[in-house]
Coordinates of C-alpha atoms (C1' of nucleotides) in Angstrom, one line a residue:
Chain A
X420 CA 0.0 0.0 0.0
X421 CA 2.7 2.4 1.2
X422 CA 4.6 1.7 -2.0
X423 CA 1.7 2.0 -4.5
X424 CA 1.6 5.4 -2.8
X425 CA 4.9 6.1 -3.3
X426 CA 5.0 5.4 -7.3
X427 CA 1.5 7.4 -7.3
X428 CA 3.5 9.9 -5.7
X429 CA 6.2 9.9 -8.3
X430 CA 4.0 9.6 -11.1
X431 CA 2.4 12.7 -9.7
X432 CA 5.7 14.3 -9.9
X433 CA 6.6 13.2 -13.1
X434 CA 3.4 15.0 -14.9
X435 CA 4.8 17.9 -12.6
X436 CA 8.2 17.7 -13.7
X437 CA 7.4 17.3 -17.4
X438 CA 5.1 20.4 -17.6
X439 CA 8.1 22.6 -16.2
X440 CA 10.4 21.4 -18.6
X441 CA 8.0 22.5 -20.9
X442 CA 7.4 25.7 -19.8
X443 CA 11.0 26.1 -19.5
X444 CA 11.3 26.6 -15.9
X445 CA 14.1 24.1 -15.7
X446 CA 15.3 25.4 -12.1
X447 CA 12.1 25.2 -10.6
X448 CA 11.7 21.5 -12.2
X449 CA 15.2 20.8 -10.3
X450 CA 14.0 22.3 -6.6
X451 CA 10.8 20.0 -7.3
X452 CA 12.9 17.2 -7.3
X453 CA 14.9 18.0 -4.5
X454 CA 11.9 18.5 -2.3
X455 CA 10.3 15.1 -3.8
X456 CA 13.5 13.1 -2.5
X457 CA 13.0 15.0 1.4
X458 CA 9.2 13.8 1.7
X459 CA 9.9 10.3 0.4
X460 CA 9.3 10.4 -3.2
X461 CA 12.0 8.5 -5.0
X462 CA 12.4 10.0 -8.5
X463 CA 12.3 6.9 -11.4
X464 CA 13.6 6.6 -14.6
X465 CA 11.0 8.9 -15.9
X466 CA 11.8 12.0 -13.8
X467 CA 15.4 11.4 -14.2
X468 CA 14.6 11.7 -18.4
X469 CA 12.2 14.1 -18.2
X470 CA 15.1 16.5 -16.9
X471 CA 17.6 15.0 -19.2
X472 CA 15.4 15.8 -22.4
X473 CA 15.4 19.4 -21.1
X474 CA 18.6 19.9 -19.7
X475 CA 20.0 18.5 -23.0
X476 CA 17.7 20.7 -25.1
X477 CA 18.4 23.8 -23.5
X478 CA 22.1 23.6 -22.6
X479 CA 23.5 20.7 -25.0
X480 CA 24.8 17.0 -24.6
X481 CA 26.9 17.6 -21.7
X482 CA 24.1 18.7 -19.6
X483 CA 22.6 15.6 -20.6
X484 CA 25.6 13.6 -19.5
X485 CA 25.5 14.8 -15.9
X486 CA 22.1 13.9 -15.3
X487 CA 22.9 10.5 -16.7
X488 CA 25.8 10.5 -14.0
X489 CA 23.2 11.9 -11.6
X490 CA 20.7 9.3 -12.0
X491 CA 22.9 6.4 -11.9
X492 CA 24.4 7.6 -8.8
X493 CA 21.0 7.3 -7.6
X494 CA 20.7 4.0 -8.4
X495 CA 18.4 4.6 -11.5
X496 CA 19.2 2.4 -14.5
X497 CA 18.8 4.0 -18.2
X498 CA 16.6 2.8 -20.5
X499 CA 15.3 2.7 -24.1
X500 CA 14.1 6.2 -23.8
X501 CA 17.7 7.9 -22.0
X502 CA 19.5 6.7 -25.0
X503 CA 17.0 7.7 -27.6
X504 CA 17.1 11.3 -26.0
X505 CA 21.3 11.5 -25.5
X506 CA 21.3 10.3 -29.2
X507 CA 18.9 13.2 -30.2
X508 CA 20.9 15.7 -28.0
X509 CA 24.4 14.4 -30.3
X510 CA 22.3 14.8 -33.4
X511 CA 21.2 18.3 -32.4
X512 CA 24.8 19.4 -31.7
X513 CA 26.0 17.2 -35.2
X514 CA 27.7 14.6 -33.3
X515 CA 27.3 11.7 -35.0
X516 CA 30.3 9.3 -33.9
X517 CA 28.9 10.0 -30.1
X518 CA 25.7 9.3 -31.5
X519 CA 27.1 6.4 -32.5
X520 CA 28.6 5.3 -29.5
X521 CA 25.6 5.7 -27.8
X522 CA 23.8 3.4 -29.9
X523 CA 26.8 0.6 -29.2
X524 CA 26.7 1.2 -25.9
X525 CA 22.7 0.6 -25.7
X526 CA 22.9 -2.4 -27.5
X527 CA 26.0 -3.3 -25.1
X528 CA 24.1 -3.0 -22.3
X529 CA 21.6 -4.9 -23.1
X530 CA 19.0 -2.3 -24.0
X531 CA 16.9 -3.1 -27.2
X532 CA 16.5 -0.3 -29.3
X533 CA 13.0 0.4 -30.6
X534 CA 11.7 2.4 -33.5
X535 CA 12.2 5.8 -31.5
X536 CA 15.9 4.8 -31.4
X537 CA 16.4 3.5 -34.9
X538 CA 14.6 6.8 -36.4
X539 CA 17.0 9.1 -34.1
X540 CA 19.7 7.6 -35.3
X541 CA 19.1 7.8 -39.2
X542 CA 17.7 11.1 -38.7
X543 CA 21.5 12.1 -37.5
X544 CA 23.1 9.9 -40.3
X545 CA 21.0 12.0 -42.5
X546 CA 21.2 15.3 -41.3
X547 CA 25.1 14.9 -40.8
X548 CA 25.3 13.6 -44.5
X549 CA 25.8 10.0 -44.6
X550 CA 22.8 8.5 -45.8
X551 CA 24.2 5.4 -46.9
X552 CA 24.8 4.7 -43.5
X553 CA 21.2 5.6 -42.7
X554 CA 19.6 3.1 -45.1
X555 CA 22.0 0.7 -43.2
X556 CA 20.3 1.6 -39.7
X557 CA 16.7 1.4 -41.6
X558 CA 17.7 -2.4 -43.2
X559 CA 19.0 -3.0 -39.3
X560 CA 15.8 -2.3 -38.2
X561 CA 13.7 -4.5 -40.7
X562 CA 15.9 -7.5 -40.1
X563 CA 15.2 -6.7 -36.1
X564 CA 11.6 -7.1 -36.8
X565 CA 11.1 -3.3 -35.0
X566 CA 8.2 -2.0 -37.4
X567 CA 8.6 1.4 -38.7
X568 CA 6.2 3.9 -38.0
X569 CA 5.4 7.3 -39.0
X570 CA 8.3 9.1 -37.9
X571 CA 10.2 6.3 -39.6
X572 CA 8.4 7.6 -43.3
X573 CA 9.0 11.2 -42.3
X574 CA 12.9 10.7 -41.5
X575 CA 13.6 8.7 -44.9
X576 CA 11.6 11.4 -46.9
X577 CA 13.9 14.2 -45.2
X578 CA 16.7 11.9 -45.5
X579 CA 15.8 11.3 -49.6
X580 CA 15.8 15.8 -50.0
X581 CA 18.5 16.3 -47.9
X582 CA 20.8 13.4 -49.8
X583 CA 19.5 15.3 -53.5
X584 CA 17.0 12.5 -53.9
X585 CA 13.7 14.7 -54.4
X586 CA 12.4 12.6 -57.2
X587 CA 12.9 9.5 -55.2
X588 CA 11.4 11.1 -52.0
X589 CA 7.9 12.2 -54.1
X590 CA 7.7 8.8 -55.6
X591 CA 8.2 7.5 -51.7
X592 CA 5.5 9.8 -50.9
X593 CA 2.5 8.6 -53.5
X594 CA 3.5 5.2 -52.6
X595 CA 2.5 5.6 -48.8
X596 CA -0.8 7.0 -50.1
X597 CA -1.3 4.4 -52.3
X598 CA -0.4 1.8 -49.7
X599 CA -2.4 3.4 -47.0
X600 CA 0.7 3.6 -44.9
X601 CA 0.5 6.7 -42.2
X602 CA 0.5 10.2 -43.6
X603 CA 0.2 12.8 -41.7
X604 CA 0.6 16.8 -41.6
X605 CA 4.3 16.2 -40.8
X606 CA 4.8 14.0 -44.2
X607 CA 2.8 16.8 -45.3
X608 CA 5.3 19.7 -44.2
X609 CA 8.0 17.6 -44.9
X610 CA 7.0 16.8 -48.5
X611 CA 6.6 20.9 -49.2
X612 CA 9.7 21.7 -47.1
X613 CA 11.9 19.4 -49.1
X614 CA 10.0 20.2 -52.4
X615 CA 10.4 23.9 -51.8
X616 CA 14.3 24.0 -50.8
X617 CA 15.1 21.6 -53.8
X618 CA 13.4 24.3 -56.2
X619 CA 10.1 21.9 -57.2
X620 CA 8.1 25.2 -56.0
X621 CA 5.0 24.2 -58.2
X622 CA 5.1 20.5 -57.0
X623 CA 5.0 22.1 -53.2
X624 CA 1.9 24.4 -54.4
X625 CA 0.3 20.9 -55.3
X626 CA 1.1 18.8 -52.0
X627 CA -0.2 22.7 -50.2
X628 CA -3.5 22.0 -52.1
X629 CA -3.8 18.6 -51.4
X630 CA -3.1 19.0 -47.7
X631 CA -6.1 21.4 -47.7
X632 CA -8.5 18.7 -49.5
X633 CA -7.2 16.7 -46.7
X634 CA -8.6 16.5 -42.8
X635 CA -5.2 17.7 -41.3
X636 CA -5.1 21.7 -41.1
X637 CA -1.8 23.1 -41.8
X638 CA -0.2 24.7 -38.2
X639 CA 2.5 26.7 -37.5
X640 CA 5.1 24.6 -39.5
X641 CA 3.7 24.7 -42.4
X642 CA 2.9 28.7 -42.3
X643 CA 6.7 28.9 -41.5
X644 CA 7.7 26.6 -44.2
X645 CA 5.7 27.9 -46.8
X646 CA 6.6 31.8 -45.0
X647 CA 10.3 30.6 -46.0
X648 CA 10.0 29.1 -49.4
X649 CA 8.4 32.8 -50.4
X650 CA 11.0 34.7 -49.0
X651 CA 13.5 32.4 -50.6
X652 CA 11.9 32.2 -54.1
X653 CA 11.6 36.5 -53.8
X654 CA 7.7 36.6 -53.2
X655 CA 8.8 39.0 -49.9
X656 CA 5.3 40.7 -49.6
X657 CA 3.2 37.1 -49.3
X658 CA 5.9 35.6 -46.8
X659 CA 5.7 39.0 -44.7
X660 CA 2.4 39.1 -44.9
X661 CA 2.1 35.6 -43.7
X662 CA 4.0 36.2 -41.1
X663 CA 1.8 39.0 -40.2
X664 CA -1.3 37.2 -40.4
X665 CA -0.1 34.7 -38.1
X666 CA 1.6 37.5 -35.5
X667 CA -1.9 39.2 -35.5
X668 CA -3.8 36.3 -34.9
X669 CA -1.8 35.4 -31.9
X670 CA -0.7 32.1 -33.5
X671 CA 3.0 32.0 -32.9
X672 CA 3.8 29.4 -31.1
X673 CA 7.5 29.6 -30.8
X674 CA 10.1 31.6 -32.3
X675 CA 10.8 29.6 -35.5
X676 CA 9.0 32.4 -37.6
X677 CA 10.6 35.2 -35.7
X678 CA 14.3 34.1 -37.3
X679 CA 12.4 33.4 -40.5
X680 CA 11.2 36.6 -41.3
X681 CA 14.1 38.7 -39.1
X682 CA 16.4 37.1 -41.3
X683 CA 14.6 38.1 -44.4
X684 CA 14.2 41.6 -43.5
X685 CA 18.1 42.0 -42.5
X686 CA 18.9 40.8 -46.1
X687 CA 16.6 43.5 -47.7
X688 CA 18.1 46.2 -45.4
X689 CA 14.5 46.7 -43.7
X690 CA 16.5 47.1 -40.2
X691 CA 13.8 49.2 -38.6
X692 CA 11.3 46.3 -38.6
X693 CA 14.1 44.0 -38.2
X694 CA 15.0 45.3 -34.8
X695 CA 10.6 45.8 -34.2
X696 CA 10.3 42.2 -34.6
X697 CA 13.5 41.1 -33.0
X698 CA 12.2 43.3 -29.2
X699 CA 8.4 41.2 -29.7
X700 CA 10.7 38.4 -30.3
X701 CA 12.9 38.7 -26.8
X702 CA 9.7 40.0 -25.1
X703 CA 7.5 37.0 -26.2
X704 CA 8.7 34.8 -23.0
X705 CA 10.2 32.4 -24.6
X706 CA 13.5 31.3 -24.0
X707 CA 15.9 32.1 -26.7
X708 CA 17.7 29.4 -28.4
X709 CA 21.4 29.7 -30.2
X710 CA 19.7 30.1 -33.8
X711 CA 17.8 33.2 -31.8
X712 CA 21.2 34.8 -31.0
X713 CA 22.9 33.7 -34.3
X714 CA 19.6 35.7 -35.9
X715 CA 20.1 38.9 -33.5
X716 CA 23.8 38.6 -33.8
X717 CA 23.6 38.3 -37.6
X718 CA 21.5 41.7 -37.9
X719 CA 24.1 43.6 -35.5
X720 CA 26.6 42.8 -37.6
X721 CA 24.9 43.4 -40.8
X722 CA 23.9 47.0 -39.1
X723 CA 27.5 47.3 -38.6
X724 CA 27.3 47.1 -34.8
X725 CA 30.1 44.9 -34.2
X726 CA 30.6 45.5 -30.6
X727 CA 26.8 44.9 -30.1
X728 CA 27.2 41.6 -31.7
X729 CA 30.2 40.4 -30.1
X730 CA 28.2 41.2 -26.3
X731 CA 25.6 39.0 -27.8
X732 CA 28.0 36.4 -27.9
X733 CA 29.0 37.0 -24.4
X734 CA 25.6 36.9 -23.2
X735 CA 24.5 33.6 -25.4
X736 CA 27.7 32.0 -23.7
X737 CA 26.7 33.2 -20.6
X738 CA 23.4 31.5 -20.3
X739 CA 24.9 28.2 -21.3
X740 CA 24.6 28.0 -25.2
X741 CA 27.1 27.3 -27.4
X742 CA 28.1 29.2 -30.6
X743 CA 27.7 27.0 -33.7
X744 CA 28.7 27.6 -37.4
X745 CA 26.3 29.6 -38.0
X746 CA 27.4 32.0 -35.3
X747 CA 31.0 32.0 -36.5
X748 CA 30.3 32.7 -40.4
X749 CA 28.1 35.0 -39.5
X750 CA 30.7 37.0 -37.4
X751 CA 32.9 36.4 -39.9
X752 CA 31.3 37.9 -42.5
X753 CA 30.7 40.3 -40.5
X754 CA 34.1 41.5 -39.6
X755 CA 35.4 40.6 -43.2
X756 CA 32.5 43.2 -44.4
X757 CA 33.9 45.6 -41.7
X758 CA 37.3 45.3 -43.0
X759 CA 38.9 43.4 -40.1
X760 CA 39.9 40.9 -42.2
X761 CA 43.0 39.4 -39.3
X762 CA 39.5 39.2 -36.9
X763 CA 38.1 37.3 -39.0
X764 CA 40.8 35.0 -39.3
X765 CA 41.1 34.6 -35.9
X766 CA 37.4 33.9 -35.7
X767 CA 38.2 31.1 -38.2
X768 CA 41.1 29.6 -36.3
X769 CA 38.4 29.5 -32.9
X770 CA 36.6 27.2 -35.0
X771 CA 39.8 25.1 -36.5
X772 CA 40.1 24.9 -32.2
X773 CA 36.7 24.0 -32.0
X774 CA 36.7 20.9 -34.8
X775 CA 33.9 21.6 -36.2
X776 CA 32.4 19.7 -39.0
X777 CA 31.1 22.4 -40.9
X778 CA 33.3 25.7 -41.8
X779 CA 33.0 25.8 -45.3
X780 CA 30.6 28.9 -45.1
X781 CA 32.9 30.6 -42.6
X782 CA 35.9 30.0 -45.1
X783 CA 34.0 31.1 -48.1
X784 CA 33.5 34.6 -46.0
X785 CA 36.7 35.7 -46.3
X786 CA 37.7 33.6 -49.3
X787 CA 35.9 36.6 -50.9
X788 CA 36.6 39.2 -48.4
X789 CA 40.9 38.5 -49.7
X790 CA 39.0 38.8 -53.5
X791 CA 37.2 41.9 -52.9
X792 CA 40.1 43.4 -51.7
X793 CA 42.7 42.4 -54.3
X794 CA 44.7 39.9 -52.6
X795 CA 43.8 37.1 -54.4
X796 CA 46.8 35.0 -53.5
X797 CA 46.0 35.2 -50.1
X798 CA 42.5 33.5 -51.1
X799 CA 44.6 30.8 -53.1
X800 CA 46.9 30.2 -50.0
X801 CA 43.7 30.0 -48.1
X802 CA 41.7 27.5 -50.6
X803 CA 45.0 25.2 -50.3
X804 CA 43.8 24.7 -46.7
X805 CA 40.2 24.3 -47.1
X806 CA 38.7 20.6 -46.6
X807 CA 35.8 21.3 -48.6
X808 CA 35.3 23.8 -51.5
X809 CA 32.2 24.4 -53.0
X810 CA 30.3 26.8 -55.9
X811 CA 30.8 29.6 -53.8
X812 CA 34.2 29.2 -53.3
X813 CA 34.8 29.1 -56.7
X814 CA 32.9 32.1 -57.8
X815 CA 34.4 34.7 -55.4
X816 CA 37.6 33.2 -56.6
X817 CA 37.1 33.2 -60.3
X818 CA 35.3 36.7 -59.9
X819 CA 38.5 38.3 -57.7
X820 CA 40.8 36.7 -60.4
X821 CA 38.9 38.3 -63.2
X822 CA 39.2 41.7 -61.6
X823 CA 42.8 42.0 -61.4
X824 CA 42.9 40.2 -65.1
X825 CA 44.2 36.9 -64.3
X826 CA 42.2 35.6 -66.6
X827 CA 44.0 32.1 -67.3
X828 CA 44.3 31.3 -63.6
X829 CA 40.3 31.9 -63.8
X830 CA 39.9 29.6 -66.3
X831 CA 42.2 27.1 -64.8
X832 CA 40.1 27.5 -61.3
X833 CA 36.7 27.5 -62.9
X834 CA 37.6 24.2 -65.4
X835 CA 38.9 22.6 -61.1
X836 CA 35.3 23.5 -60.1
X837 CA 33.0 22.0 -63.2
X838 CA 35.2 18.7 -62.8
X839 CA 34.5 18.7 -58.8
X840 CA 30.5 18.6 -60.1
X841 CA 30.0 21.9 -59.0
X842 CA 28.5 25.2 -60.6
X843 CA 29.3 28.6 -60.8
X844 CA 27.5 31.8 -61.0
X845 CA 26.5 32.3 -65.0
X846 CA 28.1 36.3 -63.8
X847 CA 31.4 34.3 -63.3
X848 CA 31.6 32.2 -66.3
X849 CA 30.9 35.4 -68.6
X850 CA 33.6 36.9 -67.2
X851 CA 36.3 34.4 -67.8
X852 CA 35.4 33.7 -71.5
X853 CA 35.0 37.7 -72.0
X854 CA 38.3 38.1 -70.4
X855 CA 40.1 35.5 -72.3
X856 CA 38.4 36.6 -75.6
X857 CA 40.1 40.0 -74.5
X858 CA 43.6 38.6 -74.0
X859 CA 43.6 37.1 -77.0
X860 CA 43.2 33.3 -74.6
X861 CA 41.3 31.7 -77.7
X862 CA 42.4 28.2 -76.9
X863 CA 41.2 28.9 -73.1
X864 CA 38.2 29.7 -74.2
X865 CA 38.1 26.4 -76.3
X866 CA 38.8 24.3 -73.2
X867 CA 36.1 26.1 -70.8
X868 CA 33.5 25.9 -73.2
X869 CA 34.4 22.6 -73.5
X870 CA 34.3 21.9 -70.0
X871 CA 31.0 23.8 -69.7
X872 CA 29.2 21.4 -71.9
X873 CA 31.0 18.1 -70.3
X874 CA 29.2 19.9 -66.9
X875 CA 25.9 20.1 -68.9
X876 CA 26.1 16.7 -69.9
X877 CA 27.3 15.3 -66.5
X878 CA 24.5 17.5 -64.9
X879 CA 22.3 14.7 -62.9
Chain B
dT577 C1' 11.4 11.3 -24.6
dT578 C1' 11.7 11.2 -30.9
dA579 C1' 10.7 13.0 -36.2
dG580 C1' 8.6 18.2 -39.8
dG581 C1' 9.5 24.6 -39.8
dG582 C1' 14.0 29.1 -37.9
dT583 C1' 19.9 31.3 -38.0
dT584 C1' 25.5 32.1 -42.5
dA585 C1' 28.5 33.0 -47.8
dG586 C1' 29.1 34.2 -54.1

DNA sequence: TTAGGGTTAG
């Protein structure tokens, strides 16, 4: 009797616990635990991965770590469900060998995965860019015998846009109708997200009417989605105004269309309403995020407020978040658009220090800061060093070579790109054959527009 | 507890 009391109790807690987590109130969520252990309510498995999803949420992996250390200390085994949710924290922060390793160590212990496990998982192979590996993990599960559920459909048709399979992922998609296999308003949003960002715009308007022929109503993720694809594809006035129309309704739920459309109004230099929208944002209660303070940070420094930027940092740093890569090319870019191109550097060697996976934007940054300002062997010396190159390398490079008429170098760099399988701005190639046509380069020009139409050809 | 939407460069 006593002890059916006592898990009441804890259940009790639990529900407690879990609703401030998601209110944020992470402190208070901690004293009610505290207090729960003096009056003789031992916390479970649950409460101990209740706080673990939100300590790992709101400060990163590590956070999640000690609670793990915290909980077996207290005698509480993981489970299933504290692996699934360490896994997610490694995906979030683009760890996928701890990710990994976690999985291992599950099945080491002991611990079956189940579908929750198996869809983290390839949702981090995907994300981080190995989806080979991720049909792997989706064959593992099969042979298992764990069925796949929704979530499973909704990861491998994000997995199939982010790994340049769109065709494959739409052809996925009418096959789950046809096979009345679960679709819902997530496969929906996914289907228009990964439509829209792989430039399919009209087959997104199609899947946008079929949703609303459909029982699901769109919510905020679509509005956001489809909010983005507009400002992306330069239909500013719709996305604004759907932002508006979801702002004056009251139908925000979080900050994810805050960024969107603070973002968008940066790049059109519309910093009045930028900095309107960025105050409702900090005053709407929620608790800001890192891609809050990369978006905030981003429009200090495109306003030229360096300082302001940089004591955004601080205070993001302060409250337990860690910069990412977004964070870094943006102050990069920054900087290199200042003129403080040795900053900028230095910026880039915090995130050498750092090891972090991606810094190709961040390199790009000043790859064309050195262009723009004429010291285009600089931007060589640096290109030597990067891991990855990609079409934007190339065109700041072939552009900043064009300027100061090294026109055969361009070619050479821009024939290097097309056989790498990447593209370059159409501005870029003009310039190299009008250049070479002007130095007289005829059998340069020969051998890019021969290794234009090889590109065209190869094109998948 | 997990999956879909937000933040960077030519």
């Amino acid at each position: 009797m006593v002890r059916a009391r006592a898990q009441l109790s804890t259940r009790l807690m639990n529900v407690c616990l879990a609703a401030l987590c998601r209110g944020g109130s992470l402190a208070r969520a901690e004293s009610v635990l505290v207090d729960a252990i003096r009056l003789g309510m031992p916390p479970d498995v649950v409460s101990y991965n209740t706080l673990l999803a939100a300590h790992c949420r709101a400060s990163g992996l590590e956070a999640g770590f000690a609670v793990l250390r915290r909980m077996r200390e207290a005698g509480v085994g993981p489970d299933a469900v504290t692996y699934n949710t360490l896994i997610a924290g490694a995906a979030r922060s683009g760890l996928t060998v701890c990710a990994l390793d976690l999985f291992d160590e599950m099945l080491q212990t002991g611990i079956a995965p189940d579908s929750w496990g198996y869809n983290t998982l390839m949702h981090c192979l995907f994300r981080s860019g190995h989806p080979e590996d991720a049909y792997r993990v989706f064959a593992d599960m099969a042979e298992k015998g764990v069925a796949p559920c929704t979530t499973t459909y909704n990861t491998l048709l994000d997995g199939l846009f982010r790994s340049g399979h769109a065709s494959n992922a739409y052809r996925m998609f009418r096959y789950l109708q046809r096979a009345g296999l679960p679709v819902g308003i997530v496969t929906y949003n996914t289907m228009i997200n990964g439509l829209c960002r792989s430039g399919k715009v009209g087959y997104a308007r199609m899947v946008l009417r079929e949703l609303g022929r459909t029982a699901y109503a769109p919510n905020a993720v679509t509005y956001t989605t489809v909010m983005k694809c507009c400002f992306r594809y330069g239909r500013f006035d719709q996305g604004l105004d759907t932002f508006l129309t979801l702002l004056e309704g009251g139908y925000i739920p979080d900050l994810f269309p805050y960024c969107t459309v603070i973002s968008a109004l940066v790049k059109k230099g519309r910093m009045e309403e930028a900095n309107t929208y960025s105050q409702l944002m900090i005053q709407s209660g929620f608790r800001l995020d890192s891609a809050c303070y990369n978006t905030l940070i981003y429009l200090r420094c495109q306003e030229g407020k360096l300082d302001d930027a940089f004591e955004l940092l601080s205070m993001m740093e302060e409250g337990g978040l860690e910069s990412d890569e977004y964070t870094f090319s943006i102050l990069v870019n920054g900087l290199c658009k200042m003129g403080h191109v040795e900053a900028a550097q230095k910026q880039l060697c915090y995130m050498e220090m750092r090891d972090m996976e991606s810094n190709v934007v961040a390199y790009n940054c000043l790859v064309d800061a050195l262009c723009k300002s004429d010291q285009v062997d600089a931007a060589i010396k640096l290109l030597h060093d990067m891991k990855l190159k990609d079409d934007f390398t190339y065109t700041s490079l072939v552009h900043g070579l064009c300027k100061v008429g090294r026109y055969h170098m361009a070619s050479k760099f821009l024939r290097i790109c097309l056989r790498e399988g990447n593209s370059v701005l159409a501005s870029a190639k003009r310039a190299v054959i009008a250049g070479l046509r002007s130095a007289g380069f005829k059998n340069d020009v020969r051998k890019v527009r021969s290794a234009l139409r090889m590109a065209r050809l190869l094109k998948p």
